[in-house]
PDB file of C-alpha atoms in Angstrom:
ATOM      1  CA  MET A  29       0.894   7.229  66.201  1.00 54.00           C
ATOM      2  CA  ASN A  30      -2.008   9.125  65.238  1.00 65.00           C
ATOM      3  CA  LYS A  31       0.724  12.040  64.366  1.00 64.00           C
ATOM      4  CA  PHE A  32       3.059   9.409  62.299  1.00 63.00           C
ATOM      5  CA  VAL A  33      -0.200   8.472  60.207  1.00 62.00           C
ATOM      6  CA  ILE A  34      -0.896  11.946  59.086  1.00 66.00           C
ATOM      7  CA  LEU A  35       2.814  12.563  58.718  1.00 63.00           C
ATOM      8  CA  LEU A  36       2.662   9.670  56.373  1.00 66.00           C
ATOM      9  CA  THR A  37      -0.480  10.739  54.745  1.00 69.00           C
ATOM     10  CA  VAL A  38       1.358  14.158  53.993  1.00 63.00           C
ATOM     11  CA  ILE A  39       4.527  12.834  52.806  1.00 69.00           C
ATOM     12  CA  SER A  40       2.577  10.570  50.212  1.00 66.00           C
ATOM     13  CA  LYS A  41       0.411  13.645  49.144  1.00 59.00           C
ATOM     14  CA  LEU A  42       3.161  15.867  48.560  1.00 63.00           C
ATOM     15  CA  LEU A  43       5.102  12.921  46.581  1.00 60.00           C
ATOM     16  CA  THR A  44       1.973  12.693  44.167  1.00 54.00           C
ATOM     17  CA  VAL A  45       2.092  16.599  43.405  1.00 48.00           C
ATOM     18  CA  ILE A  46       5.787  16.550  42.727  1.00 51.00           C
ATOM     19  CA  SER A  47       5.365  13.501  40.356  1.00 48.00           C
ATOM     20  CA  LEU A  48       2.568  15.106  39.057  1.00 42.00           C
ATOM     21  CA  CYS A  49       4.305  18.188  38.348  1.00 43.00           C
ATOM     22  CA  GLN A  50       7.236  16.552  36.865  1.00 42.00           C
ATOM     23  CA  GLU A  51       5.142  14.734  34.576  1.00 47.00           C
ATOM     24  CA  GLU A  52       5.257  15.417  30.841  1.00 62.00           C
ATOM     25  CA  THR A  53       2.713  16.786  29.215  1.00 85.00           C
ATOM     26  CA  THR A  54       1.459  14.919  25.673  1.00 86.00           C
ATOM     27  CA  ILE A  55       2.298  18.194  24.000  1.00 87.00           C
ATOM     28  CA  GLY A  56       5.414  18.506  25.615  1.00 89.00           C
ATOM     29  CA  LYS A  57       6.813  14.964  24.782  1.00 90.00           C
ATOM     30  CA  TYR A  58       5.785  15.639  21.312  1.00 91.00           C
ATOM     31  CA  ARG A  59       8.059  18.778  21.179  1.00 92.00           C
ATOM     32  CA  ARG A  60      10.744  17.181  22.519  1.00 91.00           C
ATOM     33  CA  ILE A  61      11.315  14.356  20.092  1.00 90.00           C
ATOM     34  CA  ILE A  62      10.395  17.090  17.385  1.00 91.00           C
ATOM     35  CA  GLN A  63      13.591  19.055  18.641  1.00 90.00           C
ATOM     36  CA  ASP A  64      15.583  15.631  19.436  1.00 89.00           C
ATOM     37  CA  ALA A  65      15.178  14.648  15.799  1.00 87.00           C
ATOM     38  CA  GLN A  66      15.906  18.061  14.419  1.00 87.00           C
ATOM     39  CA  LYS A  67      19.081  17.986  16.233  1.00 87.00           C
ATOM     40  CA  ASN A  68      20.059  14.273  15.556  1.00 85.00           C
ATOM     41  CA  PRO A  69      18.402  13.826  12.082  1.00 81.00           C
ATOM     42  CA  GLU A  70      20.199  10.369  11.891  1.00 80.00           C
ATOM     43  CA  LYS A  71      18.419   9.256  14.825  1.00 81.00           C
ATOM     44  CA  ILE A  72      15.030  10.068  13.760  1.00 85.00           C
ATOM     45  CA  ILE A  73      12.642   7.470  14.701  1.00 87.00           C
ATOM     46  CA  ILE A  74       9.838   7.686  11.924  1.00 89.00           C
ATOM     47  CA  GLU A  75       7.299   5.290  13.714  1.00 88.00           C
ATOM     48  CA  GLY A  76       7.309   4.094  17.295  1.00 84.00           C
ATOM     49  CA  ASP A  77       7.402   0.605  18.352  1.00 75.00           C
ATOM     50  CA  GLY A  78       4.435   0.903  21.025  1.00 70.00           C
ATOM     51  CA  ILE A  79       6.570   2.056  23.460  1.00 71.00           C
ATOM     52  CA  ASP A  80       8.682   4.950  21.894  1.00 80.00           C
ATOM     53  CA  VAL A  81       6.694   7.796  19.649  1.00 87.00           C
ATOM     54  CA  GLY A  82       7.992   8.659  16.258  1.00 91.00           C
ATOM     55  CA  ILE A  83       7.542  11.726  14.393  1.00 92.00           C
ATOM     56  CA  GLY A  84       5.380  10.094  11.975  1.00 93.00           C
ATOM     57  CA  ASP A  85       3.174   8.949  15.254  1.00 92.00           C
ATOM     58  CA  ILE A  86       2.583  12.839  15.848  1.00 93.00           C
ATOM     59  CA  VAL A  87       1.865  13.481  12.237  1.00 94.00           C
ATOM     60  CA  ARG A  88      -0.953  11.029  12.245  1.00 92.00           C
ATOM     61  CA  ARG A  89      -2.273  11.837  15.309  1.00 90.00           C
ATOM     62  CA  LEU A  90      -2.235  15.611  15.019  1.00 92.00           C
ATOM     63  CA  GLY A  91      -3.342  15.739  11.469  1.00 91.00           C
ATOM     64  CA  ARG A  92      -6.604  13.700  11.724  1.00 85.00           C
ATOM     65  CA  ARG A  93      -8.020  16.262  14.224  1.00 82.00           C
ATOM     66  CA  GLN A  94      -6.669  19.474  12.818  1.00 81.00           C
ATOM     67  CA  GLU A  95      -9.866  21.045  12.962  1.00 79.00           C
ATOM     68  CA  SER A  96     -10.494  20.686  16.598  1.00 81.00           C
ATOM     69  CA  ASN A  97      -7.007  20.932  18.044  1.00 83.00           C
ATOM     70  CA  GLY A  98      -5.858  23.856  19.510  1.00 86.00           C
ATOM     71  CA  PRO A  99      -3.214  26.757  18.486  1.00 89.00           C
ATOM     72  CA  GLU A 100      -0.120  24.941  20.090  1.00 91.00           C
ATOM     73  CA  GLU A 101      -1.412  21.284  18.945  1.00 91.00           C
ATOM     74  CA  ASN A 102      -1.620  22.673  15.127  1.00 91.00           C
ATOM     75  CA  GLU A 103       1.810  24.495  15.610  1.00 93.00           C
ATOM     76  CA  ILE A 104       3.123  20.951  17.062  1.00 94.00           C
ATOM     77  CA  PHE A 105       1.874  19.220  13.508  1.00 94.00           C
ATOM     78  CA  ARG A 106       3.399  21.486  11.330  1.00 94.00           C
ATOM     79  CA  GLU A 107       6.792  21.145  12.879  1.00 95.00           C
ATOM     80  CA  ALA A 108       6.402  17.449  12.781  1.00 95.00           C
ATOM     81  CA  GLN A 109       5.088  17.350   9.370  1.00 95.00           C
ATOM     82  CA  ALA A 110       8.309  20.032   8.224  1.00 95.00           C
ATOM     83  CA  THR A 111      10.810  17.546  10.076  1.00 94.00           C
ATOM     84  CA  LEU A 112       9.249  14.382   8.414  1.00 94.00           C
ATOM     85  CA  LEU A 113       9.091  16.006   4.910  1.00 95.00           C
ATOM     86  CA  SER A 114      13.039  16.948   5.262  1.00 93.00           C
ATOM     87  CA  ILE A 115      13.731  13.450   5.342  1.00 92.00           C
ATOM     88  CA  PRO A 116      14.697  12.125   1.995  1.00 92.00           C
ATOM     89  CA  GLY A 117      12.488   8.375   1.471  1.00 94.00           C
ATOM     90  CA  HIS A 118       9.842   9.578   3.783  1.00 95.00           C
ATOM     91  CA  ALA A 119       7.300   8.347   1.828  1.00 96.00           C
ATOM     92  CA  GLU A 120       9.529   5.326   0.309  1.00 96.00           C
ATOM     93  CA  TYR A 121       9.472   4.484   3.842  1.00 95.00           C
ATOM     94  CA  TYR A 122       5.876   4.070   4.171  1.00 95.00           C
ATOM     95  CA  ALA A 123       5.623   1.708   0.867  1.00 95.00           C
ATOM     96  CA  SER A 124       8.357  -0.477   2.154  1.00 95.00           C
ATOM     97  CA  ARG A 125       6.498  -0.783   5.248  1.00 92.00           C
ATOM     98  CA  MET A 126       3.171  -1.487   3.358  1.00 92.00           C
ATOM     99  CA  SER A 127       4.616  -4.184   1.702  1.00 92.00           C
ATOM    100  CA  GLU A 128       6.737  -5.840   4.421  1.00 91.00           C
ATOM    101  CA  ILE A 129       3.401  -6.182   6.432  1.00 87.00           C
ATOM    102  CA  TYR A 130       1.854  -7.377   3.361  1.00 88.00           C
ATOM    103  CA  GLU A 131       4.317 -10.189   2.698  1.00 89.00           C
ATOM    104  CA  LYS A 132       4.377 -11.426   6.601  1.00 85.00           C
ATOM    105  CA  SER A 133       0.583 -11.680   6.707  1.00 84.00           C
ATOM    106  CA  LEU A 134       0.477 -13.617   3.209  1.00 84.00           C
ATOM    107  CA  ALA A 135       2.727 -16.040   4.860  1.00 85.00           C
ATOM    108  CA  GLU A 136       0.675 -16.344   7.915  1.00 82.00           C
ATOM    109  CA  ALA A 137      -2.557 -16.881   5.970  1.00 79.00           C
ATOM    110  CA  GLU A 138      -1.125 -19.333   3.697  1.00 82.00           C
ATOM    111  CA  ARG A 139       0.213 -21.289   6.632  1.00 79.00           C
ATOM    112  CA  TYR A 140      -3.096 -21.335   8.762  1.00 72.00           C
ATOM    113  CA  ASN A 141      -5.088 -21.415   5.219  1.00 74.00           C
ATOM    114  CA  ARG A 142      -6.557 -18.137   5.645  1.00 74.00           C
ATOM    115  CA  SER A 143      -9.266 -16.451   3.327  1.00 69.00           C
ATOM    116  CA  HIS A 144      -8.238 -13.012   4.168  1.00 71.00           C
ATOM    117  CA  LEU A 145      -5.152 -10.698   5.351  1.00 71.00           C
ATOM    118  CA  SER A 146      -5.258  -8.955   8.591  1.00 67.00           C
ATOM    119  CA  VAL A 147      -3.345  -6.147   7.453  1.00 70.00           C
ATOM    120  CA  GLY A 148      -5.859  -3.540   7.154  1.00 69.00           C
ATOM    121  CA  HIS A 149      -5.315  -1.223  10.293  1.00 77.00           C
ATOM    122  CA  GLU A 150      -1.780  -1.155   9.585  1.00 82.00           C
ATOM    123  CA  TRP A 151      -1.995  -0.189   6.006  1.00 87.00           C
ATOM    124  CA  ARG A 152      -4.552   2.486   7.500  1.00 86.00           C
ATOM    125  CA  PHE A 153      -1.711   4.053   9.473  1.00 89.00           C
ATOM    126  CA  CYS A 154       0.960   3.979   6.671  1.00 93.00           C
ATOM    127  CA  LEU A 155      -1.523   5.640   4.014  1.00 94.00           C
ATOM    128  CA  TYR A 156      -2.910   7.990   6.877  1.00 92.00           C
ATOM    129  CA  THR A 157       0.275   9.703   7.395  1.00 95.00           C
ATOM    130  CA  MET A 158       1.490   9.686   3.502  1.00 96.00           C
ATOM    131  CA  SER A 159      -1.976  11.716   3.502  1.00 96.00           C
ATOM    132  CA  TYR A 160       0.118  14.310   5.426  1.00 96.00           C
ATOM    133  CA  LEU A 161       3.004  14.562   3.558  1.00 97.00           C
ATOM    134  CA  PRO A 162       2.308  17.033   0.742  1.00 97.00           C
ATOM    135  CA  SER A 163       5.413  16.036  -1.487  1.00 97.00           C
ATOM    136  CA  PRO A 164       6.461  15.078  -4.843  1.00 97.00           C
ATOM    137  CA  GLU A 165       7.731  11.643  -3.439  1.00 97.00           C
ATOM    138  CA  THR A 166       4.580  10.944  -1.721  1.00 98.00           C
ATOM    139  CA  VAL A 167       2.571  11.722  -5.172  1.00 98.00           C
ATOM    140  CA  ARG A 168       5.349   9.370  -6.606  1.00 98.00           C
ATOM    141  CA  VAL A 169       5.154   6.793  -4.449  1.00 97.00           C
ATOM    142  CA  LEU A 170       1.325   6.493  -4.051  1.00 98.00           C
ATOM    143  CA  GLY A 171       1.084   7.008  -8.266  1.00 98.00           C
ATOM    144  CA  ASP A 172       3.364   4.142  -8.441  1.00 97.00           C
ATOM    145  CA  MET A 173       1.235   2.012  -6.164  1.00 97.00           C
ATOM    146  CA  LEU A 174      -1.933   2.520  -8.545  1.00 97.00           C
ATOM    147  CA  ASP A 175      -0.930  -0.565 -10.292  1.00 95.00           C
ATOM    148  CA  ASP A 176      -0.499  -2.652  -7.417  1.00 93.00           C
ATOM    149  CA  MET A 177      -3.763  -4.971  -7.237  1.00 91.00           C
ATOM    150  CA  ARG A 178      -2.313  -7.278  -4.390  1.00 86.00           C
ATOM    151  CA  SER A 179      -5.538  -7.752  -2.207  1.00 79.00           C
ATOM    152  CA  MET A 180      -6.002  -8.788   1.423  1.00 77.00           C
ATOM    153  CA  ASP A 181      -8.727 -10.969   0.032  1.00 76.00           C
ATOM    154  CA  ARG A 182      -7.915 -14.630  -1.014  1.00 73.00           C
ATOM    155  CA  SER A 183     -11.439 -16.060  -1.451  1.00 76.00           C
ATOM    156  CA  GLY A 184     -11.999 -14.590  -5.067  1.00 77.00           C
ATOM    157  CA  SER A 185     -15.352 -13.289  -3.625  1.00 81.00           C
ATOM    158  CA  GLN A 186     -17.287 -11.071  -5.944  1.00 87.00           C
ATOM    159  CA  PRO A 187     -19.441  -7.696  -5.151  1.00 87.00           C
ATOM    160  CA  LYS A 188     -22.719  -9.486  -5.590  1.00 89.00           C
ATOM    161  CA  ASP A 189     -21.721 -11.877  -2.369  1.00 86.00           C
ATOM    162  CA  TRP A 190     -20.683  -8.742  -0.355  1.00 86.00           C
ATOM    163  CA  THR A 191     -22.727  -7.241   2.299  1.00 81.00           C
ATOM    164  CA  PRO A 192     -21.968  -4.178   4.288  1.00 74.00           C
ATOM    165  CA  ASN A 193     -20.439  -6.121   7.051  1.00 75.00           C
ATOM    166  CA  ASN A 194     -18.639  -8.735   4.946  1.00 77.00           C
ATOM    167  CA  GLN A 195     -16.913  -6.672   2.608  1.00 78.00           C
ATOM    168  CA  PRO A 196     -13.036  -7.467   1.806  1.00 80.00           C
ATOM    169  CA  TRP A 197     -10.306  -4.872   2.323  1.00 81.00           C
ATOM    170  CA  PRO A 198      -9.633  -3.229  -1.261  1.00 87.00           C
ATOM    171  CA  PRO A 199      -6.040  -3.669  -2.997  1.00 90.00           C
ATOM    172  CA  ALA A 200      -3.014  -1.107  -2.193  1.00 92.00           C
ATOM    173  CA  ALA A 201      -3.925   0.547  -5.828  1.00 95.00           C
ATOM    174  CA  TRP A 202      -7.344   1.438  -4.554  1.00 95.00           C
ATOM    175  CA  HIS A 203      -5.944   2.702  -1.170  1.00 93.00           C
ATOM    176  CA  ALA A 204      -3.257   4.855  -3.201  1.00 96.00           C
ATOM    177  CA  ALA A 205      -6.190   6.574  -5.551  1.00 97.00           C
ATOM    178  CA  ASN A 206      -8.438   7.584  -2.357  1.00 95.00           C
ATOM    179  CA  THR A 207      -5.315   8.734  -0.125  1.00 96.00           C
ATOM    180  CA  LEU A 208      -4.493  10.867  -3.455  1.00 97.00           C
ATOM    181  CA  THR A 209      -8.227  11.831  -3.576  1.00 95.00           C
ATOM    182  CA  SER A 210      -7.784  13.322  -0.186  1.00 94.00           C
ATOM    183  CA  MET A 211      -4.585  15.462  -0.706  1.00 94.00           C
ATOM    184  CA  GLY A 212      -6.847  18.049  -2.545  1.00 91.00           C
ATOM    185  CA  LEU A 213      -4.416  18.042  -5.794  1.00 94.00           C
ATOM    186  CA  SER A 214      -5.110  20.674  -8.133  1.00 90.00           C
ATOM    187  CA  GLY A 215      -6.748  19.563 -11.304  1.00 88.00           C
ATOM    188  CA  ALA A 216      -7.359  16.018  -9.561  1.00 91.00           C
ATOM    189  CA  PRO A 217      -9.605  13.596 -11.773  1.00 91.00           C
ATOM    190  CA  MET A 218     -12.233  13.573  -8.920  1.00 90.00           C
ATOM    191  CA  LYS A 219     -12.665  15.568  -5.623  1.00 88.00           C
ATOM    192  CA  ARG A 220     -14.115  12.423  -3.903  1.00 89.00           C
ATOM    193  CA  PHE A 221     -14.440   8.805  -4.718  1.00 89.00           C
ATOM    194  CA  MET A 222     -17.460   7.646  -6.799  1.00 86.00           C
ATOM    195  CA  SER A 223     -20.176   5.967  -4.507  1.00 86.00           C
ATOM    196  CA  ILE A 224     -21.702   3.266  -7.047  1.00 89.00           C
ATOM    197  CA  PRO A 225     -25.328   2.292  -6.162  1.00 89.00           C
ATOM    198  CA  HIS A 226     -25.504  -1.478  -4.998  1.00 86.00           C
ATOM    199  CA  GLU A 227     -27.965  -2.538  -8.072  1.00 90.00           C
ATOM    200  CA  GLU A 228     -24.892  -1.421 -10.206  1.00 91.00           C
ATOM    201  CA  LYS A 229     -21.888  -2.530  -8.144  1.00 90.00           C
ATOM    202  CA  ILE A 230     -23.722  -6.276  -8.165  1.00 90.00           C
ATOM    203  CA  ARG A 231     -23.283  -6.645 -11.948  1.00 93.00           C
ATOM    204  CA  MET A 232     -19.285  -5.762 -11.623  1.00 93.00           C
ATOM    205  CA  THR A 233     -16.231  -7.719 -11.093  1.00 92.00           C
ATOM    206  CA  ALA A 234     -14.228  -6.867  -7.951  1.00 90.00           C
ATOM    207  CA  GLU A 235     -11.798  -5.687 -10.458  1.00 91.00           C
ATOM    208  CA  GLU A 236     -14.354  -3.269 -12.408  1.00 93.00           C
ATOM    209  CA  PHE A 237     -15.620  -2.134  -9.204  1.00 93.00           C
ATOM    210  CA  TYR A 238     -12.165  -0.904  -7.821  1.00 93.00           C
ATOM    211  CA  ASN A 239     -11.182   0.003 -11.095  1.00 94.00           C
ATOM    212  CA  ALA A 240     -13.855   2.629 -11.365  1.00 93.00           C
ATOM    213  CA  ASN A 241     -11.875   5.053  -9.266  1.00 94.00           C
ATOM    214  CA  ILE A 242      -8.755   3.800  -9.614  1.00 96.00           C
ATOM    215  CA  GLU A 243      -8.603   4.205 -13.378  1.00 95.00           C
ATOM    216  CA  PRO A 244      -8.704   7.962 -13.572  1.00 95.00           C
ATOM    217  CA  TRP A 245      -5.976   8.339 -10.884  1.00 96.00           C
ATOM    218  CA  ARG A 246      -3.843   6.342 -13.221  1.00 97.00           C
ATOM    219  CA  LEU A 247      -4.397   8.384 -16.211  1.00 95.00           C
ATOM    220  CA  TRP A 248      -3.643  11.645 -14.198  1.00 96.00           C
ATOM    221  CA  TYR A 249      -0.717  10.124 -12.887  1.00 97.00           C
ATOM    222  CA  ALA A 250       0.334   8.787 -16.654  1.00 96.00           C
ATOM    223  CA  GLN A 251       0.364  12.828 -17.286  1.00 95.00           C
ATOM    224  CA  VAL A 252       2.329  13.467 -14.174  1.00 96.00           C
ATOM    225  CA  LYS A 253       4.976  11.233 -15.446  1.00 95.00           C
ATOM    226  CA  ALA A 254       5.138  12.206 -19.110  1.00 95.00           C
ATOM    227  CA  GLY A 255       5.849  15.788 -17.791  1.00 94.00           C
ATOM    228  CA  THR A 256       2.399  16.940 -19.759  1.00 94.00           C
ATOM    229  CA  ARG A 257       0.659  17.769 -16.295  1.00 95.00           C
ATOM    230  CA  THR A 258       1.960  19.774 -12.652  1.00 96.00           C
ATOM    231  CA  PHE A 259      -0.025  19.520  -9.603  1.00 96.00           C
ATOM    232  CA  ARG A 260      -0.377  21.913  -6.502  1.00 95.00           C
ATOM    233  CA  PHE A 261      -0.831  20.940  -2.922  1.00 95.00           C
ATOM    234  CA  LYS A 262      -3.650  22.148  -0.959  1.00 91.00           C
ATOM    235  CA  ASP A 263      -2.695  25.721   0.706  1.00 90.00           C
ATOM    236  CA  ASP A 264       0.250  25.665  -1.919  1.00 93.00           C
ATOM    237  CA  PRO A 265       0.583  28.204  -4.772  1.00 94.00           C
ATOM    238  CA  GLN A 266       3.893  26.526  -5.941  1.00 95.00           C
ATOM    239  CA  GLU A 267       3.549  24.181  -9.185  1.00 96.00           C
ATOM    240  CA  TYR A 268       5.894  20.493  -8.956  1.00 96.00           C
ATOM    241  CA  ASN A 269       6.357  18.093 -11.097  1.00 96.00           C
ATOM    242  CA  LEU A 270       7.736  14.671  -9.796  1.00 96.00           C
ATOM    243  CA  ASP A 271      10.892  16.005  -9.496  1.00 96.00           C
ATOM    244  CA  GLY A 272      10.096  19.224  -7.661  1.00 95.00           C
ATOM    245  CA  PRO A 273       9.041  22.734  -7.503  1.00 96.00           C
ATOM    246  CA  VAL A 274       8.803  24.038 -11.157  1.00 95.00           C
ATOM    247  CA  GLY A 275       8.431  27.491 -12.454  1.00 92.00           C
ATOM    248  CA  ARG A 276       5.050  27.509 -14.523  1.00 92.00           C
ATOM    249  CA  ALA A 277       1.752  25.482 -14.904  1.00 91.00           C
ATOM    250  CA  ILE A 278       1.302  22.642 -17.195  1.00 89.00           C
ATOM    251  CA  GLU A 279      -2.091  21.261 -17.637  1.00 84.00           C
ATOM    252  CA  SER A 280      -3.454  18.406 -19.814  1.00 75.00           C
ATOM    253  CA  MET A 281      -6.828  17.957 -20.711  1.00 66.00           C
ATOM    254  CA  GLY A 282      -9.163  17.004 -17.941  1.00 59.00           C
ATOM    255  CA  ILE A 283      -9.428  13.574 -16.854  1.00 59.00           C
ATOM    256  CA  ARG A 284     -12.827  12.163 -16.393  1.00 54.00           C
ATOM    257  CA  PRO A 285     -13.595   8.801 -14.589  1.00 48.00           C
ATOM    258  CA  VAL A 286     -13.958   6.134 -17.195  1.00 48.00           C
ATOM    259  CA  LYS A 287     -17.291   5.718 -18.065  1.00 46.00           C
ATOM    260  CA  SER A 288     -18.634   2.102 -18.470  1.00 44.00           C
ATOM    261  CA  LEU A 289     -22.042   0.176 -18.764  1.00 40.00           C
ATOM    262  CA  THR A 290     -22.280  -0.503 -15.342  1.00 47.00           C
ATOM    263  CA  VAL A 291     -21.532   3.042 -13.827  1.00 53.00           C
ATOM    264  CA  SER A 292     -24.125   5.493 -13.696  1.00 52.00           C
ATOM    265  CA  ASN A 293     -23.880   9.478 -15.238  1.00 52.00           C
ATOM    266  CA  ALA A 294     -25.095  10.468 -11.385  1.00 55.00           C
ATOM    267  CA  ALA A 295     -22.180   8.530  -9.382  1.00 55.00           C
ATOM    268  CA  VAL A 296     -19.363  10.495 -12.237  1.00 55.00           C
ATOM    269  CA  GLU A 297     -20.975  13.431 -11.834  1.00 55.00           C
ATOM    270  CA  LYS A 298     -21.111  13.736  -7.873  1.00 56.00           C
ATOM    271  CA  ALA A 299     -17.436  12.213  -7.947  1.00 55.00           C
ATOM    272  CA  THR A 300     -16.308  14.890 -10.125  1.00 55.00           C
ATOM    273  CA  GLY A 301     -18.344  17.619  -8.663  1.00 59.00           C
ATOM    274  CA  SER A 302     -19.219  18.688 -11.945  1.00 52.00           C
ATOM    275  CA  GLY A 303     -22.320  18.598 -14.333  1.00 43.00           C
ATOM    276  CA  PHE A 304     -20.494  16.485 -17.002  1.00 40.00           C
ATOM    277  CA  SER A 305     -22.741  14.241 -18.924  1.00 38.00           C
ATOM    278  CA  TRP A 306     -21.890  11.316 -20.829  1.00 33.00           C
ATOM    279  CA  PRO A 307     -24.841  11.524 -22.928  1.00 37.00           C
ATOM    280  CA  ILE A 308     -24.425  15.007 -23.831  1.00 34.00           C
ATOM    281  CA  LEU A 309     -20.643  14.522 -24.821  1.00 34.00           C
ATOM    282  CA  LEU A 310     -21.732  11.448 -27.104  1.00 34.00           C
ATOM    283  CA  ALA A 311     -24.319  13.829 -28.943  1.00 36.00           C
ATOM    284  CA  ALA A 312     -22.086  16.566 -29.280  1.00 37.00           C
ATOM    285  CA  MET A 313     -19.451  14.113 -30.581  1.00 36.00           C
ATOM    286  CA  ALA A 314     -22.151  13.120 -33.190  1.00 36.00           C
ATOM    287  CA  VAL A 315     -22.965  16.416 -34.208  1.00 35.00           C
ATOM    288  CA  CYS A 316     -19.252  17.211 -35.150  1.00 39.00           C
ATOM    289  CA  GLY A 317     -18.802  14.194 -36.948  1.00 41.00           C
ATOM    290  CA  THR A 318     -21.871  14.627 -39.193  1.00 37.00           C
ATOM    291  CA  GLY A 319     -20.802  18.109 -39.518  1.00 43.00           C
ATOM    292  CA  ALA A 320     -17.395  17.220 -40.534  1.00 42.00           C
ATOM    293  CA  TRP A 321     -18.874  14.435 -42.907  1.00 41.00           C
ATOM    294  CA  LEU A 322     -21.029  16.701 -44.964  1.00 41.00           C
ATOM    295  CA  ALA A 323     -18.653  19.378 -45.230  1.00 45.00           C
ATOM    296  CA  LEU A 324     -15.964  17.016 -46.853  1.00 42.00           C
ATOM    297  CA  ARG A 325     -18.558  15.379 -48.857  1.00 44.00           C
ATOM    298  CA  GLY A 326     -19.548  18.745 -50.347  1.00 46.00           C
ATOM    299  CA  LYS A 327     -15.936  19.367 -51.252  1.00 43.00           C
ATOM    300  CA  ARG A 328     -15.716  16.171 -53.020  1.00 42.00           C
ATOM    301  CA  SER A 329     -18.748  16.791 -55.310  1.00 44.00           C
ATOM    302  CA  GLU A 330     -17.064  20.525 -55.934  1.00 44.00           C
TER     303      GLU A 330
END
């Protein structure tokens, strides 16, 4: 009897070892998914359903920890990224997904009379993924989103009512501007979002608060759309416009955050990474204006 029990134990352990040997590693699984996608591009799964893993899932998961990844993981990330970028409509897919999520959540909020929409984490996944898709299409999709002020807050709350633990999710336009900021684009109007001090924020409306960081990107994107500005992506020397690669750089005058009475110079300078000073600019303009007036007056008196 004891020999039989021992035999069963040995067989069980052997089966466990065989199972472990056959189990697919995460990296191995990612590599297989990428290879399948490259062989059958018409059957690519961009986002998984919780069971299947999509190319977008791989880009997002590995992209967020590139600095701590090993060489093999970063190689897989680049392969997944290139595969997803090769799909026409890769950024439009996520914009459509965000709209679908929003409309579904809005209907639920209206049905149950909720003051907030619960779409934050799902929007975050879409935006995180787009931040790792450096392409003219992504810039166009995010740029067009800069006028999308759909909010997840239906209560109409204002900054003076907000607390660190009770602040509504910003509108789509704010998220689009934040994603563009994170992409390291050349000629970007800001290196980081302005951090507006509490004493300034409470004097602003919600729209003013959000637009402080959105408006500079709207001005930048207007130049890109007009063809008076090109752009480069981080670690890529190629110049682009919204149609694709171009032969030479076109750069318009610099974009600065719109100065309002409620945003301090310190907040603007920190966001742009420069020593730009609004008082200095205004003083210079005044000097130039005075000089021009005196010159004109002198000509008239001759």
